[in-house]
CSV table of C-alpha atoms (C1' of nucleotides) in Angstrom, one decimal:
chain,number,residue,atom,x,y,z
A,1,UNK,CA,-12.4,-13.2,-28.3
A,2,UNK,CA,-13.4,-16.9,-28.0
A,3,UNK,CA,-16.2,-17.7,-25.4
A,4,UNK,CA,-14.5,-18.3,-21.8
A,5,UNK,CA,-11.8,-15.8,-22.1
A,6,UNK,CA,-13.7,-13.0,-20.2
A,7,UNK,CA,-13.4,-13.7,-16.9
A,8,UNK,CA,-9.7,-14.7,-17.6
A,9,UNK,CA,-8.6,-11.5,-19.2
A,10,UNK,CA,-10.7,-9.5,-16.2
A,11,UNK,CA,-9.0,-11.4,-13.1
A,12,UNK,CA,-5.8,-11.1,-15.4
A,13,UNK,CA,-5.9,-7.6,-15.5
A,14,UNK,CA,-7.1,-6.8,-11.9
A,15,UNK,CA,-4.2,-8.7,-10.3
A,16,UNK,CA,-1.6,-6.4,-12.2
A,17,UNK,CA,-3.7,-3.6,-11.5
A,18,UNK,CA,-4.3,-4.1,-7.6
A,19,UNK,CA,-0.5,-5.3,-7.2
A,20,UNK,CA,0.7,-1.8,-8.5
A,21,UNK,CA,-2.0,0.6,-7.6
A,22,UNK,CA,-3.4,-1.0,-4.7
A,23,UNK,CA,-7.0,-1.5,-4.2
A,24,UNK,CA,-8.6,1.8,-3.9
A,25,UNK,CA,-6.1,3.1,-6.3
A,26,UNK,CA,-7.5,0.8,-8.9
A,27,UNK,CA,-11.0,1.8,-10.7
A,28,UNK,CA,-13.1,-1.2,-11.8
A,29,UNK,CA,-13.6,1.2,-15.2
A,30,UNK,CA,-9.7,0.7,-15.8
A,31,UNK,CA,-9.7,-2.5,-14.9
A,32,UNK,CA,-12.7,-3.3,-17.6
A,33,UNK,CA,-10.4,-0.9,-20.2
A,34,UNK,CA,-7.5,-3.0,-20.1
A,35,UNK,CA,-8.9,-6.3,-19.7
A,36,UNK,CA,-10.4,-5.7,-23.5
A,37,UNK,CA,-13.2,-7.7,-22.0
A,38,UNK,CA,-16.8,-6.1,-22.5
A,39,UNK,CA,-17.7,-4.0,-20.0
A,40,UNK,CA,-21.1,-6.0,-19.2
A,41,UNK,CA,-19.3,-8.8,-18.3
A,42,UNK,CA,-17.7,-7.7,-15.4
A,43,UNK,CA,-20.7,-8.2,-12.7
A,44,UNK,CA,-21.8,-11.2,-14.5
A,45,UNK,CA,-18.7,-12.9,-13.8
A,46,UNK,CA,-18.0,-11.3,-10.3
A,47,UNK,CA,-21.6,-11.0,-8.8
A,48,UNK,CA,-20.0,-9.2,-5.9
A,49,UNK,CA,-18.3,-6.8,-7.5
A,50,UNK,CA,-14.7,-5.4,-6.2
A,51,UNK,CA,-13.8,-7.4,-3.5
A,52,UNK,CA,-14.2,-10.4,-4.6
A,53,UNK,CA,-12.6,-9.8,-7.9
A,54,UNK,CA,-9.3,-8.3,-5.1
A,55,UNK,CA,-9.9,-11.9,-3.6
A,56,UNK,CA,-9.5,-13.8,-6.4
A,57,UNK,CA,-6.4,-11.9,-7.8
A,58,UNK,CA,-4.6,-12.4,-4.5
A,59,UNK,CA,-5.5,-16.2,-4.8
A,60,UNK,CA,-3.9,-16.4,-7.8
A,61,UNK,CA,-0.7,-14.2,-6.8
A,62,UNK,CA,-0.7,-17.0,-4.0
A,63,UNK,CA,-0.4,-19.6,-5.9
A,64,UNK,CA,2.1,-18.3,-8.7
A,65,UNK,CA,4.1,-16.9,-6.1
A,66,UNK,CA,4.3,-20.2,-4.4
A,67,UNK,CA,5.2,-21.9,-7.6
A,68,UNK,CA,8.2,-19.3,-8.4
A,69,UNK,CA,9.5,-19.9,-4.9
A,70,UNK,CA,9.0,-24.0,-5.5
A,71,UNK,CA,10.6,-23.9,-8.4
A,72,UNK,CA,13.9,-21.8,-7.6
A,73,UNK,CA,14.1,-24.5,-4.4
A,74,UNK,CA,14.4,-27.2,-6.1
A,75,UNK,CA,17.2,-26.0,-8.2
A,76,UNK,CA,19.3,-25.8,-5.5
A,77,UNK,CA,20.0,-28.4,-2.5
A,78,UNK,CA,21.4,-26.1,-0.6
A,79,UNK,CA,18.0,-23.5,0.0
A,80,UNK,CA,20.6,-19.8,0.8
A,81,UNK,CA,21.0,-20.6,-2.7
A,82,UNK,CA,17.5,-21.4,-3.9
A,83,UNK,CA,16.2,-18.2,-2.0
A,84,UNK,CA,18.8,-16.2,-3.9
A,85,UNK,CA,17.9,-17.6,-6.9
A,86,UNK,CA,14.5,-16.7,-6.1
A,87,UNK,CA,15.3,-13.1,-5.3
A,88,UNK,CA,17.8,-12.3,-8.1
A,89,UNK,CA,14.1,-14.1,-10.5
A,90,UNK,CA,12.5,-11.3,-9.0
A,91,UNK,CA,14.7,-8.3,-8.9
A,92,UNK,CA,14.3,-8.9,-12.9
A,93,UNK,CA,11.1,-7.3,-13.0
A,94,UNK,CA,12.6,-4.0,-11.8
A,95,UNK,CA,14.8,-3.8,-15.6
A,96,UNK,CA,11.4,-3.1,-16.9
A,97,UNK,CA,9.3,-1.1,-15.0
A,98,UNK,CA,6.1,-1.9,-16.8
A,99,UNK,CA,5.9,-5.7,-17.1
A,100,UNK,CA,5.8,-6.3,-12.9
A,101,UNK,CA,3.9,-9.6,-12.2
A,102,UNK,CA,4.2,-12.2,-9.8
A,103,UNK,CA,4.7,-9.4,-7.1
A,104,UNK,CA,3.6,-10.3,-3.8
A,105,UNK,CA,0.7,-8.5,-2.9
A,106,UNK,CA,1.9,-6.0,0.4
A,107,UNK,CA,0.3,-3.3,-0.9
A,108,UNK,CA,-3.3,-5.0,-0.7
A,109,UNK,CA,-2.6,-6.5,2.2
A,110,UNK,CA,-1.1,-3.0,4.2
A,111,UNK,CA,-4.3,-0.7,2.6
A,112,UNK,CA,-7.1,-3.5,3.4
A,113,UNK,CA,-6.1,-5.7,6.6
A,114,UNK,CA,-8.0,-2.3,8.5
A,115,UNK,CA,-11.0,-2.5,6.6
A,116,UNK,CA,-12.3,-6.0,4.6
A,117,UNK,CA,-11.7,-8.9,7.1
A,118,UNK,CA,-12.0,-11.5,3.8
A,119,UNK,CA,-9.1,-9.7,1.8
A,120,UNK,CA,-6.6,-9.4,4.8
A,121,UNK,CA,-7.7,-13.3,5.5
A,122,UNK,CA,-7.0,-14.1,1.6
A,123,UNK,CA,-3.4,-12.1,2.0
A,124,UNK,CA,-2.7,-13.4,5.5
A,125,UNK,CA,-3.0,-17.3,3.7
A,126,UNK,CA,-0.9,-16.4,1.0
A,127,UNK,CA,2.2,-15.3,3.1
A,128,UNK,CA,1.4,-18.5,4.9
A,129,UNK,CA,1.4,-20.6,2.0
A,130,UNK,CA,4.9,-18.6,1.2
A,131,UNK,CA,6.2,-19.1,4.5
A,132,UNK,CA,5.3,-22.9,4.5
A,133,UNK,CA,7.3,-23.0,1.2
A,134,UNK,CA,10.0,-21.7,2.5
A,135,UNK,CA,10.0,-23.6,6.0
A,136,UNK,CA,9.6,-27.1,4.6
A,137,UNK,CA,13.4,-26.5,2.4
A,138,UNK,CA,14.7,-25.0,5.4
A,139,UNK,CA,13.8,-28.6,7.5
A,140,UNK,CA,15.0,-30.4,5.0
A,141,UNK,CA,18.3,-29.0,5.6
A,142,UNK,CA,18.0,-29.6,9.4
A,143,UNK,CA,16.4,-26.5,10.8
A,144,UNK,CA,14.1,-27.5,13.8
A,145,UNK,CA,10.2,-26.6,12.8
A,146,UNK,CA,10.0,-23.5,15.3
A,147,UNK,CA,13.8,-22.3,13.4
A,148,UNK,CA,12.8,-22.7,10.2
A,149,UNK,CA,9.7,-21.1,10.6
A,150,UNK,CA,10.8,-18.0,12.2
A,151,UNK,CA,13.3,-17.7,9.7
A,152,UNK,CA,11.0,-17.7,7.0
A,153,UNK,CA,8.3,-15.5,8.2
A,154,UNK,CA,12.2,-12.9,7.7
A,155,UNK,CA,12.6,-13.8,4.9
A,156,UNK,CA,9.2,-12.8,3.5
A,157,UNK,CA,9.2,-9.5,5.5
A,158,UNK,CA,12.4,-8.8,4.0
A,159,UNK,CA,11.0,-10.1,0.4
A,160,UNK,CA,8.0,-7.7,1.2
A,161,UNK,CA,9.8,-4.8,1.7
A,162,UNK,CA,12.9,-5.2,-0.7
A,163,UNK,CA,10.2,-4.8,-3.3
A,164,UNK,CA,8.4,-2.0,-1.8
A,165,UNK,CA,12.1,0.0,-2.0
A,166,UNK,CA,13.0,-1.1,-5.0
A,167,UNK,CA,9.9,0.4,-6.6
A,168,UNK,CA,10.1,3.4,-4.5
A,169,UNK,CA,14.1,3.6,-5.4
A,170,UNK,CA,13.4,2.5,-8.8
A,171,UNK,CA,16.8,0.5,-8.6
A,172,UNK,CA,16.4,-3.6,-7.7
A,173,UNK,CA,19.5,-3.1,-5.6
A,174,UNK,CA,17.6,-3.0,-2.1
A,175,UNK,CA,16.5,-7.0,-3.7
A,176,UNK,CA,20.4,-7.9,-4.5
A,177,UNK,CA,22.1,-6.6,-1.2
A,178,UNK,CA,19.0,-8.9,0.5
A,179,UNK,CA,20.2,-11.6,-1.6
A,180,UNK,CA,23.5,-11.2,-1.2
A,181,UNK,CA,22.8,-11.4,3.1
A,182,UNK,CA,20.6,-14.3,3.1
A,183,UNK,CA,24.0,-17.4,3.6
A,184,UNK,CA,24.6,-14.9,6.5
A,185,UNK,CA,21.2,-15.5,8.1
A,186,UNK,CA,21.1,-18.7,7.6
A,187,UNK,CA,24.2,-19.6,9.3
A,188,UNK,CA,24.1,-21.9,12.2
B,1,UNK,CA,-9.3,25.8,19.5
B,2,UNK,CA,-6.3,28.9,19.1
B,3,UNK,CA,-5.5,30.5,15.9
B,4,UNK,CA,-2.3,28.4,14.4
B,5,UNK,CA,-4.3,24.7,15.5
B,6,UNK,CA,-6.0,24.1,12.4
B,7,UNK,CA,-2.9,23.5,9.9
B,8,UNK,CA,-1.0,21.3,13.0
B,9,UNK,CA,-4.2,19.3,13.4
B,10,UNK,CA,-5.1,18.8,9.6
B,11,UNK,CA,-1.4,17.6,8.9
B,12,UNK,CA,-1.5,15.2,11.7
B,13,UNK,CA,-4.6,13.2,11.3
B,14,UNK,CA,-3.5,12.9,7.2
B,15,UNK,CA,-0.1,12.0,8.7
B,16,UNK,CA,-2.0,8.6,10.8
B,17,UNK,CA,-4.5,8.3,8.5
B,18,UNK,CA,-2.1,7.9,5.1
B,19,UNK,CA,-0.2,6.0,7.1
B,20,UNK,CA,-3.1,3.1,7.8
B,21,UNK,CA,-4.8,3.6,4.9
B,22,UNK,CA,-2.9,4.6,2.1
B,23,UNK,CA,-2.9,7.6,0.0
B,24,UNK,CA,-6.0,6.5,-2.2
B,25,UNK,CA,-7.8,4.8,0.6
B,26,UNK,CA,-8.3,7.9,2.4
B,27,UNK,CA,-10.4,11.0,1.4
B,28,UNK,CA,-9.9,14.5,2.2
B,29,UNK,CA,-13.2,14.6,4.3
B,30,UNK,CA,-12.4,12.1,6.5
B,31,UNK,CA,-9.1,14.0,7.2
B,32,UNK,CA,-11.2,17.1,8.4
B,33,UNK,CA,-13.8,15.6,10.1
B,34,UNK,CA,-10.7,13.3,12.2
B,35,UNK,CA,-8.8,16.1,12.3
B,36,UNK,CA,-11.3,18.5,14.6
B,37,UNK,CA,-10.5,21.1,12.2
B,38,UNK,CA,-12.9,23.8,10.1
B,39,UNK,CA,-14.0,21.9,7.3
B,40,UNK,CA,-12.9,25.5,5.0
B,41,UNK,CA,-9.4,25.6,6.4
B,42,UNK,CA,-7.7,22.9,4.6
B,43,UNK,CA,-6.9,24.3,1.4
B,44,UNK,CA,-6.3,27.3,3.1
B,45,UNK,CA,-3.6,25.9,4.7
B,46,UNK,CA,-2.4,23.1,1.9
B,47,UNK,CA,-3.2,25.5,-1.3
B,48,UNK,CA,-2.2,22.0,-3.6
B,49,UNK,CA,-4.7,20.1,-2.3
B,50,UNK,CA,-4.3,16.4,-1.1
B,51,UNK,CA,-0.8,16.0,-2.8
B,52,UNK,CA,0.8,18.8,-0.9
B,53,UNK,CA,-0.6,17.4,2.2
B,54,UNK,CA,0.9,14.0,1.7
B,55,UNK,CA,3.8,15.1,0.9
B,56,UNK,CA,4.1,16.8,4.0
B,57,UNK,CA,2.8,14.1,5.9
B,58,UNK,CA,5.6,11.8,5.0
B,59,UNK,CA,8.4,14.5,5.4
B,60,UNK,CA,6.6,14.5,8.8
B,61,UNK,CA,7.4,10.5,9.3
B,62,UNK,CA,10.4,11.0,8.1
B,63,UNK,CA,11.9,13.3,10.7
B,64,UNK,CA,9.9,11.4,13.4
B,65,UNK,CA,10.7,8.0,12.8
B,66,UNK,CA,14.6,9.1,12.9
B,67,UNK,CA,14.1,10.5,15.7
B,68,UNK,CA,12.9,7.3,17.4
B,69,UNK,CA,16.4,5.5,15.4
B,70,UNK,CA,18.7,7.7,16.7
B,71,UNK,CA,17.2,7.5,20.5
B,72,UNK,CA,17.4,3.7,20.2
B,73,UNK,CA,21.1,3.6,18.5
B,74,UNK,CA,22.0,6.4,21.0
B,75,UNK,CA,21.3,4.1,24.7
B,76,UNK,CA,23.1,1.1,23.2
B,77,UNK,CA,26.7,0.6,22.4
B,78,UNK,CA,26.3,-2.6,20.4
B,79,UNK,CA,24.1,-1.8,17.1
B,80,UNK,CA,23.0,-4.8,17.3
B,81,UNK,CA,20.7,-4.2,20.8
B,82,UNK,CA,20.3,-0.5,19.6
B,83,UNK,CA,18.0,-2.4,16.2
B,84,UNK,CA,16.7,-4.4,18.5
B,85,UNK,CA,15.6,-1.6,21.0
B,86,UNK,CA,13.8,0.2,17.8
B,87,UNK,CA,12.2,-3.1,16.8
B,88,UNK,CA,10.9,-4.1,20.3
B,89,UNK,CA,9.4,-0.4,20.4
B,90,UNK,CA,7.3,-0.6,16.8
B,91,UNK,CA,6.3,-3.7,17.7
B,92,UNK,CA,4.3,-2.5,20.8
B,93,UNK,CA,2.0,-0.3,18.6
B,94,UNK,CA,0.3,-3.6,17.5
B,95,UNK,CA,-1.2,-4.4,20.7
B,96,UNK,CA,-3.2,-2.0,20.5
B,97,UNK,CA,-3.9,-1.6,16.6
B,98,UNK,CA,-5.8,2.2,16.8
B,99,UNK,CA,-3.0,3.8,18.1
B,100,UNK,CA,-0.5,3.1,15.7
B,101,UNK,CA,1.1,6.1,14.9
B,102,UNK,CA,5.4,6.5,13.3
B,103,UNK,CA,4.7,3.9,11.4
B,104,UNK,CA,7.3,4.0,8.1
B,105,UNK,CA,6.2,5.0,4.6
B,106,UNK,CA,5.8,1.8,2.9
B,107,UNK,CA,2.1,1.9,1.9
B,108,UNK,CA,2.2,5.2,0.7
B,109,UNK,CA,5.5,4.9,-1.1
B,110,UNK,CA,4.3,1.5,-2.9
B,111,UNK,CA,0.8,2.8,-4.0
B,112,UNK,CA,2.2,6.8,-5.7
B,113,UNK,CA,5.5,5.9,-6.6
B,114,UNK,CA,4.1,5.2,-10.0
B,115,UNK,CA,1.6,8.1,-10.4
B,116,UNK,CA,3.2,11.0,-8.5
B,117,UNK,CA,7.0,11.8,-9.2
B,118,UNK,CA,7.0,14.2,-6.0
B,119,UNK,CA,5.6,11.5,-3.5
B,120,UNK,CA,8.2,9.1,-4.6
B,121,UNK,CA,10.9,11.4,-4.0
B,122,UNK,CA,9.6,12.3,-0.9
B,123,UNK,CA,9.0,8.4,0.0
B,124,UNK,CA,12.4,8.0,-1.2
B,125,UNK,CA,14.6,10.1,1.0
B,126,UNK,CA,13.1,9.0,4.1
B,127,UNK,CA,14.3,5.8,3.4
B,128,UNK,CA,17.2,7.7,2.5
B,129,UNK,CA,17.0,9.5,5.5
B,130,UNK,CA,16.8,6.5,7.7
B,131,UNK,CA,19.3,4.4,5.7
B,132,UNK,CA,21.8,6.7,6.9
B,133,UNK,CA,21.1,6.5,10.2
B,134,UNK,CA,21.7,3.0,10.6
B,135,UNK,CA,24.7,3.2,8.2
B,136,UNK,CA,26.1,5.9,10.5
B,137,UNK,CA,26.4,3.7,13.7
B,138,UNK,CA,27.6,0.5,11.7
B,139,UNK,CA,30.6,2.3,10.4
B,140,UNK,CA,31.3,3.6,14.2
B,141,UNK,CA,31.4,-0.1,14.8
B,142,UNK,CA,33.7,-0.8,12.5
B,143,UNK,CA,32.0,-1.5,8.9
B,144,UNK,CA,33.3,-0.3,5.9
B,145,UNK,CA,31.1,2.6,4.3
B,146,UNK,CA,29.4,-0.1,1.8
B,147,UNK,CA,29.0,-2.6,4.0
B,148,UNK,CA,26.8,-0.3,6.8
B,149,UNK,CA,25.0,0.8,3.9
B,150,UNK,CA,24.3,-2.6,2.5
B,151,UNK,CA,23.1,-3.9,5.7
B,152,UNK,CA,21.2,-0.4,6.3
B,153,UNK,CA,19.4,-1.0,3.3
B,154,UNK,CA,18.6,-4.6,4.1
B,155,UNK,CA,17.2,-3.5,7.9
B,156,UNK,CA,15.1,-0.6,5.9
B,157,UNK,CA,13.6,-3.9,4.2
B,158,UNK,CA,12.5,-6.0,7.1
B,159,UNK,CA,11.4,-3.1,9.1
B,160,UNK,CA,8.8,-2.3,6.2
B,161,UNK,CA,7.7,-5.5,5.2
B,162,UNK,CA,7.6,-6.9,9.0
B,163,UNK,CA,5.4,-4.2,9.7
B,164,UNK,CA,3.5,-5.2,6.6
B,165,UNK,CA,3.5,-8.6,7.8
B,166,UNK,CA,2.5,-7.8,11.1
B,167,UNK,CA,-0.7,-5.7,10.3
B,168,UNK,CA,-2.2,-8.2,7.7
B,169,UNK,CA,-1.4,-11.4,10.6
B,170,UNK,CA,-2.9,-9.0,13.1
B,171,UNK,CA,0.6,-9.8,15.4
B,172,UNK,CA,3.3,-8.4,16.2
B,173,UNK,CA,6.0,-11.6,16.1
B,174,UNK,CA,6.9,-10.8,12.8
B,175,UNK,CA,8.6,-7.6,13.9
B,176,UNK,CA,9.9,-9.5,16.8
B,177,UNK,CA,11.3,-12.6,14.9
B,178,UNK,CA,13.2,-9.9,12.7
B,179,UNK,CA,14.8,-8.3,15.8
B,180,UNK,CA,15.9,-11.9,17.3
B,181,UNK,CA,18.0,-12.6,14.0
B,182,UNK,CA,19.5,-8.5,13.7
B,183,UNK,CA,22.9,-9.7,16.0
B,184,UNK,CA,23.4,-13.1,13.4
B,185,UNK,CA,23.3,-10.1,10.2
B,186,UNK,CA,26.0,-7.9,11.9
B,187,UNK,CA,28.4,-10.9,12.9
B,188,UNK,CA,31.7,-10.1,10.8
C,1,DG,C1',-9.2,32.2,8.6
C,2,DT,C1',-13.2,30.1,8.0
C,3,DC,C1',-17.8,29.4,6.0
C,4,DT,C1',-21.3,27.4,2.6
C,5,DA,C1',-22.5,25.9,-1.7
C,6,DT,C1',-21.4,23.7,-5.6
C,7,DA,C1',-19.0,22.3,-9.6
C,8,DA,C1',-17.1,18.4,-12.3
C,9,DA,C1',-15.6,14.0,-12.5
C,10,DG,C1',-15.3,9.6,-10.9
C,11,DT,C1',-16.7,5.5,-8.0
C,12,DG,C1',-19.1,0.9,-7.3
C,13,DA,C1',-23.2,-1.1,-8.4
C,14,DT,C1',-27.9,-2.3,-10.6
C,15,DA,C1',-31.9,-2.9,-14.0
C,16,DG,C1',-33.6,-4.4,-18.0
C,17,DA,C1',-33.1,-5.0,-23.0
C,18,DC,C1',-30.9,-8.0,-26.4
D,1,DG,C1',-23.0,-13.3,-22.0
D,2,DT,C1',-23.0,-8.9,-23.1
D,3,DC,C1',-25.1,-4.2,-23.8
D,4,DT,C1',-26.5,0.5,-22.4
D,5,DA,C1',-28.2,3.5,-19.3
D,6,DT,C1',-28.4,5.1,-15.0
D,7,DC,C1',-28.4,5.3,-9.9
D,8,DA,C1',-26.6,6.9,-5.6
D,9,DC,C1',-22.7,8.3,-3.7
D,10,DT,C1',-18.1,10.1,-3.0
D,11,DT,C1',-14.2,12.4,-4.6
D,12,DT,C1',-11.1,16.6,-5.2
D,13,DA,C1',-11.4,21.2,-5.9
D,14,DT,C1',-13.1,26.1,-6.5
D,15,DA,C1',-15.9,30.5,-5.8
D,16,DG,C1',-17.5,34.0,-3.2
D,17,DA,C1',-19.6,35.6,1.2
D,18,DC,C1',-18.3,36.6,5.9
DNA sequence: GTCTATAAAGTGATAGAC
DNA sequence: GTCTATCACTTTATAGAC
């Protein structure tokens, strides 16, 4: 109700939305309904309209993402362990199909990557910022930098699509059996 | 230009276009006018409309993209280099990013799974449908039934999100990185 | 089987008052 | 900062002629 929390409760609101509806699936009208913001605010706070409110939601999703995976690697010294941690954090949000946030953002990226060069760049950082996160633990540990890399940008592929079939599924099992391979793939 | 054309052609543009642009990124008039076909013919042919026709598009992917597992499985003894085969194949439709076409369901299975019970049952047993596939060759090879499937699930996984991966970094290493670590997941 | 015309609703976006 | 009203456009879908 207070002053600033508009544009908050907006960019709130459209990250959920896009994550589980994608971006054309998502009308700016719901997004404005379940904000609870008033509806003249949205333009006012996002001059140019849609896209860069889908911008701005996948900047945040970045950065939380990249916090989750921080924090569940720095649990752990050995990072098979951290990443497992990681994925059994996120197979969570399958118990309850409605409260889903935090998940990465392959649907925007997959539906827009064809046809708004700003979104796919915004989506192609973030999985860099992810893979990064992953990379520098995987150093540590004494992977070479091409190793650890290559390995990461698998691990987000299959992080990526164990969600993906888990929603489709509705079962987080496709998220545990990943969980349960990663030691395997890390193996040297 | 024959009599029977029209219902092939309508189903296979939706079928690439879905596919690349998702269910609610892609209108029924762009469908027709891709398609070549008379713009009154389409719910002739698809009396329910764009659901039907979805649905059928992805029953469509799923019988193709099996076919493409099982001729890959099929020249190699070793699962292992039969994955690898399939992988090395998708990942050839990113050079040229138009003619992408057998791509899996993942964009369509993320973005209805929540708002159309049919889709996702369709989305789901071509996963299914693929799943076994894989399953079916790792238990020639020797793994238990559980185990093939576990692993199938897991390969389902990286397949989707490397495509994912691969579309939004406009590059196809992704899907190659994932097939360079498939033999270190199927060491027993 | 295919056509045109059109309905009915929704979309993103803008203008101008308050 | 927020409101209402409205624009121009697109969407899915239907009706009825041919």
């Amino acid at each position: 109700m207070s002053h600033g929390d508009s544009r908050k409760k907006i960019l709130s609101a459209a990250t959920r939305l896009f994550q589980l509806q994608g971006y054309y699936g998502t009308g700016l009208n719901q997004i404005i309904k379940e904000s609870g913001a008033p509806k003249g605010s949205l333009y006012y706070h996002f001059p140019e309209g849609k896209e860069q409110l889908a911008i701005e939601a996948v900047n945040q999703m970045n950065e939380y993402v990249r916090l989750k995976i921080t924090e569940s690697l720095e649990k752990c010294s050995d990072p098979a362990e951290g990443i497992q941690s990681f994925l059994k954090e996120l197979s969570c949000q399958f118990t309850c199909p409605e409260n889903i946030e935090g998940l990465p953002v392959g649907l925007l990226a997959a539906e827009t990557s064809l046809k708004s060069e700003f979104l796919r760049h915004a989506c192609d950082q973030a999985y860099e910022t992810w893979e990064n996160a992953f990379a520098e633990k995987l150093q540590q540990s004494g992977f070479c930098e091409n190793k650890a890399k290559e390995i990461s940008t698998v691990i987000n592929s299959m992080i990526e699509g164990g969600i993906i079939l888990s929603i489709t599924r509705k079962d987080s099992k496709p998220l545990l059996h990943i969980a349960n391979l990663i030691p395997k793939l890390l193996k040297t």
